[in-house]
Amino acid sequence: DAKTTQPPSMDCAEGRAANLPCNHSTISGNEYVYWYRQIHSQGPQYIIHGLKNNETNEMASLIITEDRKSSTLILPHATLRDTAVYYCIVRVAPLQGGSEKLVFGKGTKLTVNP
Amino acid sequence: DGGITQSPKYLFRKEGQNVTLSCEQNLNHDAMYWYRQDPGQGLRLIYYSQIVNDFQKGDIAEGYSVSREKKESFPLTVTSAQKNPTAFYLCASSLAGTTPTDYEQYFGPGTRLTVT
């Protein structure tokens, strides 16, 4: 089972910031938070990951609360092409050799409206 | 361009037939994965492989088989033993290192399999 909880759907106006919440109250101290998104009928795309500090890259920002029990993915200026399902994933313990098993929940379907 | 390719994009088969889905990557990644996605659901891991000639079962391996004879290729066979094979199948690859960045998985475009 996924170790995260996300709202099933959200709407956002084009050009505005989209703030997607994720609850991961049982996260362990050495587990990272990853975000992926999946545009309809395509493979998931990596967005960002973080441990405890806030992170920013060219796609998004990740805000992790001090107790690490929740996080928020921020798309600063959402466009229509950002309409997708966004998955918040807590990295489970690495498999032998270091490769990772990603556990995907149902995610949040973000709809960006014109 | 580097990336992962899956073919075909759409595949139709009759019940009782085995079918093999292709996955190729030129990212020089050691690890490769197969996931299954059903409508409105998240991804579930079928099989994964960390090195050539080695692979392990994921959460829903029953009715599936894989091979890893080359680093670049990780084909998935959906056998007639799979009770509900109709789904969207996604292949992914990653480095097999120990840093968080190594765990970033790159996904292919997927193959939508329909069995009737």
CSV table of C-alpha atoms in Angstrom, one decimal:
chain,number,residue,atom,x,y,z
A,1,ASP,CA,0.0,0.0,0.0
A,2,ALA,CA,1.1,3.6,-0.7
A,3,LYS,CA,2.4,5.4,2.4
A,4,THR,CA,1.0,8.7,1.3
A,5,THR,CA,-2.4,10.4,1.2
A,6,GLN,CA,-3.3,12.9,-1.5
A,7,PRO,CA,-6.6,14.5,-2.5
A,8,PRO,CA,-8.1,12.8,-5.5
A,9,SER,CA,-8.5,15.9,-7.6
A,10,MET,CA,-7.8,19.6,-7.7
A,11,ASP,CA,-8.4,22.5,-10.1
A,12,CYS,CA,-6.2,25.5,-10.8
A,13,ALA,CA,-6.5,28.5,-13.1
A,14,GLU,CA,-3.9,28.9,-15.8
A,15,GLY,CA,-1.1,31.2,-14.8
A,16,ARG,CA,-1.8,30.7,-11.1
A,17,ALA,CA,0.2,28.7,-8.6
A,18,ALA,CA,-0.9,25.1,-8.1
A,19,ASN,CA,-0.3,23.8,-4.6
A,20,LEU,CA,-0.6,20.0,-4.3
A,21,PRO,CA,-0.6,18.6,-0.8
A,22,CYS,CA,0.6,15.2,0.4
A,23,ASN,CA,0.4,13.6,3.8
A,24,HIS,CA,3.1,11.1,4.8
A,25,SER,CA,2.7,10.9,8.5
A,26,THR,CA,4.6,7.6,8.9
A,27,ILE,CA,7.7,8.6,7.0
A,28,SER,CA,10.9,7.3,8.4
A,29,GLY,CA,13.9,9.5,9.0
A,30,ASN,CA,15.9,8.3,6.1
A,31,GLU,CA,13.1,8.2,3.5
A,32,TYR,CA,12.9,10.8,0.8
A,33,VAL,CA,9.7,12.3,-0.7
A,34,TYR,CA,9.5,12.0,-4.5
A,35,TRP,CA,7.0,13.6,-6.9
A,36,TYR,CA,6.2,12.2,-10.3
A,37,ARG,CA,3.4,13.2,-12.7
A,38,GLN,CA,1.6,11.3,-15.4
A,39,ILE,CA,0.0,13.0,-18.4
A,40,HIS,CA,-2.8,11.0,-19.8
A,41,SER,CA,-1.7,7.7,-21.4
A,42,GLN,CA,2.0,8.5,-21.0
A,43,GLY,CA,4.6,7.2,-18.7
A,44,PRO,CA,5.2,9.0,-15.4
A,45,GLN,CA,7.8,11.8,-15.4
A,46,TYR,CA,10.0,12.6,-12.4
A,47,ILE,CA,9.5,16.1,-11.0
A,48,ILE,CA,11.5,16.6,-7.8
A,49,HIS,CA,12.5,14.9,-4.6
A,50,GLY,CA,13.6,16.1,-1.1
A,51,LEU,CA,14.5,14.9,2.4
A,52,LYS,CA,13.8,17.7,4.8
A,53,ASN,CA,14.9,20.9,3.2
A,54,ASN,CA,12.8,22.8,0.6
A,55,GLU,CA,13.9,22.1,-2.9
A,56,THR,CA,13.4,23.9,-6.2
A,57,ASN,CA,14.2,23.0,-9.8
A,58,GLU,CA,13.1,24.2,-13.2
A,59,MET,CA,9.8,22.4,-12.9
A,60,ALA,CA,8.6,22.9,-9.4
A,61,SER,CA,9.2,23.6,-5.7
A,62,LEU,CA,8.9,21.2,-2.9
A,63,ILE,CA,8.0,22.4,0.6
A,64,ILE,CA,8.4,19.8,3.4
A,65,THR,CA,7.1,20.6,6.9
A,66,GLU,CA,9.6,20.6,9.7
A,67,ASP,CA,8.1,17.4,11.2
A,68,ARG,CA,8.3,15.8,7.7
A,69,LYS,CA,4.8,14.5,8.0
A,70,SER,CA,3.5,16.4,5.0
A,71,SER,CA,4.7,18.2,1.9
A,72,THR,CA,3.4,20.5,-0.8
A,73,LEU,CA,4.4,20.5,-4.5
A,74,ILE,CA,4.2,23.9,-6.0
A,75,LEU,CA,3.9,24.6,-9.7
A,76,PRO,CA,4.4,28.4,-9.7
A,77,HIS,CA,2.7,29.3,-12.9
A,78,ALA,CA,0.5,26.4,-14.0
A,79,THR,CA,-0.1,26.0,-17.7
A,80,LEU,CA,-2.6,23.8,-19.5
A,81,ARG,CA,0.1,21.3,-20.2
A,82,ASP,CA,0.5,20.8,-16.4
A,83,THR,CA,-2.9,18.9,-16.4
A,84,ALA,CA,-1.9,15.5,-15.2
A,85,VAL,CA,-2.0,13.0,-12.3
A,86,TYR,CA,0.6,13.9,-9.7
A,87,TYR,CA,2.0,11.2,-7.5
A,88,CYS,CA,3.7,11.8,-4.1
A,89,ILE,CA,5.9,8.8,-3.2
A,90,VAL,CA,7.9,8.0,-0.2
A,91,ARG,CA,10.9,6.0,-1.1
A,92,VAL,CA,10.8,2.6,0.5
A,93,ALA,CA,14.0,0.9,1.6
A,94,PRO,CA,16.4,0.2,-1.3
A,95,LEU,CA,16.3,-3.2,-2.8
A,96,GLN,CA,19.5,-5.3,-2.9
A,97,GLY,CA,22.0,-3.5,-5.0
A,98,GLY,CA,20.4,-0.1,-4.5
A,99,SER,CA,17.7,-0.1,-7.1
A,100,GLU,CA,14.4,1.3,-5.9
A,101,LYS,CA,10.9,0.1,-5.8
A,102,LEU,CA,8.4,3.0,-6.2
A,103,VAL,CA,5.0,2.5,-4.6
A,104,PHE,CA,2.5,4.6,-6.5
A,105,GLY,CA,-0.9,5.5,-5.0
A,106,LYS,CA,-3.8,7.0,-6.9
A,107,GLY,CA,-2.3,10.5,-6.9
A,108,THR,CA,-4.0,13.8,-7.4
A,109,LYS,CA,-5.6,14.6,-10.8
A,110,LEU,CA,-4.8,18.3,-11.4
A,111,THR,CA,-6.8,20.1,-14.0
A,112,VAL,CA,-5.5,23.5,-15.1
A,113,ASN,CA,-8.4,25.5,-16.5
A,114,PRO,CA,-8.0,28.4,-19.1
B,1,ASP,CA,18.3,10.9,-28.1
B,2,GLY,CA,18.6,8.8,-24.9
B,3,GLY,CA,15.5,7.3,-23.6
B,4,ILE,CA,13.3,4.3,-23.2
B,5,THR,CA,11.2,2.9,-26.0
B,6,GLN,CA,8.3,0.5,-25.7
B,7,SER,CA,6.6,-1.2,-28.6
B,8,PRO,CA,4.0,-1.4,-29.8
B,9,LYS,CA,1.9,1.4,-28.3
B,10,TYR,CA,-1.3,-0.6,-28.7
B,11,LEU,CA,-1.6,-4.4,-28.7
B,12,PHE,CA,-4.6,-6.7,-29.2
B,13,ARG,CA,-4.6,-10.4,-28.4
B,14,LYS,CA,-7.0,-13.2,-28.1
B,15,GLU,CA,-7.5,-14.8,-24.7
B,16,GLY,CA,-5.2,-17.8,-24.2
B,17,GLN,CA,-2.3,-16.4,-26.3
B,18,ASN,CA,1.0,-15.4,-24.8
B,19,VAL,CA,2.2,-11.9,-25.8
B,20,THR,CA,5.6,-10.3,-25.4
B,21,LEU,CA,6.0,-6.5,-24.8
B,22,SER,CA,9.3,-4.9,-25.8
B,23,CYS,CA,11.3,-2.4,-23.7
B,24,GLU,CA,14.6,-1.0,-24.8
B,25,GLN,CA,16.8,1.7,-23.1
B,26,ASN,CA,19.9,3.5,-24.2
B,27,LEU,CA,20.6,5.3,-21.0
B,28,ASN,CA,23.2,2.8,-19.8
B,29,HIS,CA,21.0,2.1,-16.8
B,30,ASP,CA,21.6,-1.0,-14.8
B,31,ALA,CA,18.1,-1.4,-13.3
B,32,MET,CA,14.9,-1.9,-15.3
B,33,TYR,CA,11.3,-2.3,-14.1
B,34,TRP,CA,7.9,-3.4,-15.4
B,35,TYR,CA,4.7,-1.8,-13.9
B,36,ARG,CA,1.1,-2.4,-14.6
B,37,GLN,CA,-1.6,0.3,-14.4
B,38,ASP,CA,-5.3,-0.2,-14.4
B,39,PRO,CA,-7.8,2.6,-15.1
B,40,GLY,CA,-7.9,5.1,-12.3
B,41,GLN,CA,-5.2,3.3,-10.3
B,42,GLY,CA,-1.6,3.8,-9.5
B,43,LEU,CA,1.2,1.7,-10.8
B,44,ARG,CA,2.0,-1.8,-9.5
B,45,LEU,CA,5.4,-3.5,-9.9
B,46,ILE,CA,5.5,-6.7,-11.8
B,47,TYR,CA,9.2,-7.5,-12.2
B,48,TYR,CA,12.5,-5.7,-11.8
B,49,SER,CA,16.1,-6.4,-12.8
B,50,GLN,CA,19.2,-4.8,-11.4
B,51,ILE,CA,21.8,-6.5,-13.6
B,52,VAL,CA,21.9,-8.7,-16.7
B,53,ASN,CA,20.8,-12.3,-16.3
B,54,ASP,CA,19.1,-11.5,-12.9
B,55,PHE,CA,15.6,-10.4,-12.1
B,56,GLN,CA,13.2,-10.5,-9.1
B,57,LYS,CA,9.4,-10.7,-8.8
B,58,GLY,CA,7.5,-7.6,-7.8
B,59,ASP,CA,4.1,-7.4,-6.2
B,60,ILE,CA,2.0,-9.0,-9.0
B,61,ALA,CA,4.4,-11.3,-10.9
B,62,GLU,CA,1.9,-14.2,-11.3
B,63,GLY,CA,1.1,-14.8,-14.9
B,64,TYR,CA,4.1,-12.8,-16.2
B,65,SER,CA,7.7,-13.7,-17.2
B,66,VAL,CA,10.7,-11.6,-18.1
B,67,SER,CA,14.3,-12.0,-19.3
B,68,ARG,CA,17.3,-9.8,-19.1
B,69,GLU,CA,19.9,-11.1,-21.6
B,70,LYS,CA,21.1,-7.7,-22.5
B,71,LYS,CA,21.5,-4.5,-20.4
B,72,GLU,CA,19.5,-2.5,-22.9
B,73,SER,CA,16.5,-4.9,-23.1
B,74,PHE,CA,13.9,-6.2,-20.6
B,75,PRO,CA,11.0,-7.9,-22.5
B,76,LEU,CA,7.9,-8.8,-20.6
B,77,THR,CA,5.8,-11.8,-21.6
B,78,VAL,CA,2.1,-11.9,-20.5
B,79,THR,CA,1.2,-15.5,-20.4
B,80,SER,CA,-2.2,-17.1,-20.7
B,81,ALA,CA,-2.1,-17.8,-16.9
B,82,GLN,CA,-2.6,-14.0,-16.2
B,83,LYS,CA,-6.3,-13.8,-15.3
B,84,ASN,CA,-6.8,-10.1,-16.2
B,85,PRO,CA,-4.1,-9.1,-18.7
B,86,THR,CA,-5.9,-6.1,-20.2
B,87,ALA,CA,-4.0,-3.0,-18.8
B,88,PHE,CA,-1.5,-0.3,-19.5
B,89,TYR,CA,2.1,-1.6,-19.1
B,90,LEU,CA,4.9,0.7,-18.3
B,91,CYS,CA,8.6,0.0,-18.4
B,92,ALA,CA,11.2,2.1,-16.5
B,93,SER,CA,14.9,2.2,-15.9
B,94,SER,CA,17.2,3.8,-13.4
B,95,LEU,CA,20.8,3.7,-12.2
B,96,ALA,CA,21.4,1.2,-9.4
B,97,GLY,CA,23.5,3.3,-7.2
B,98,THR,CA,23.1,4.6,-3.6
B,99,THR,CA,22.3,8.3,-3.9
B,100,PRO,CA,18.7,9.6,-4.1
B,101,THR,CA,19.3,10.9,-7.6
B,102,ASP,CA,20.2,7.4,-8.7
B,103,TYR,CA,16.6,6.3,-7.8
B,104,GLU,CA,15.0,8.6,-10.4
B,105,GLN,CA,13.2,6.3,-12.7
B,106,TYR,CA,12.7,7.1,-16.4
B,107,PHE,CA,9.6,5.7,-17.9
B,108,GLY,CA,8.8,4.6,-21.4
B,109,PRO,CA,5.6,5.7,-23.2
B,110,GLY,CA,3.8,2.5,-22.3
B,111,THR,CA,2.0,-0.3,-24.1
B,112,ARG,CA,-1.8,-0.6,-23.9
B,113,LEU,CA,-2.7,-4.3,-24.1
B,114,THR,CA,-6.2,-5.5,-24.8
B,115,VAL,CA,-7.1,-9.1,-24.5
B,116,THR,CA,-10.5,-10.3,-25.7
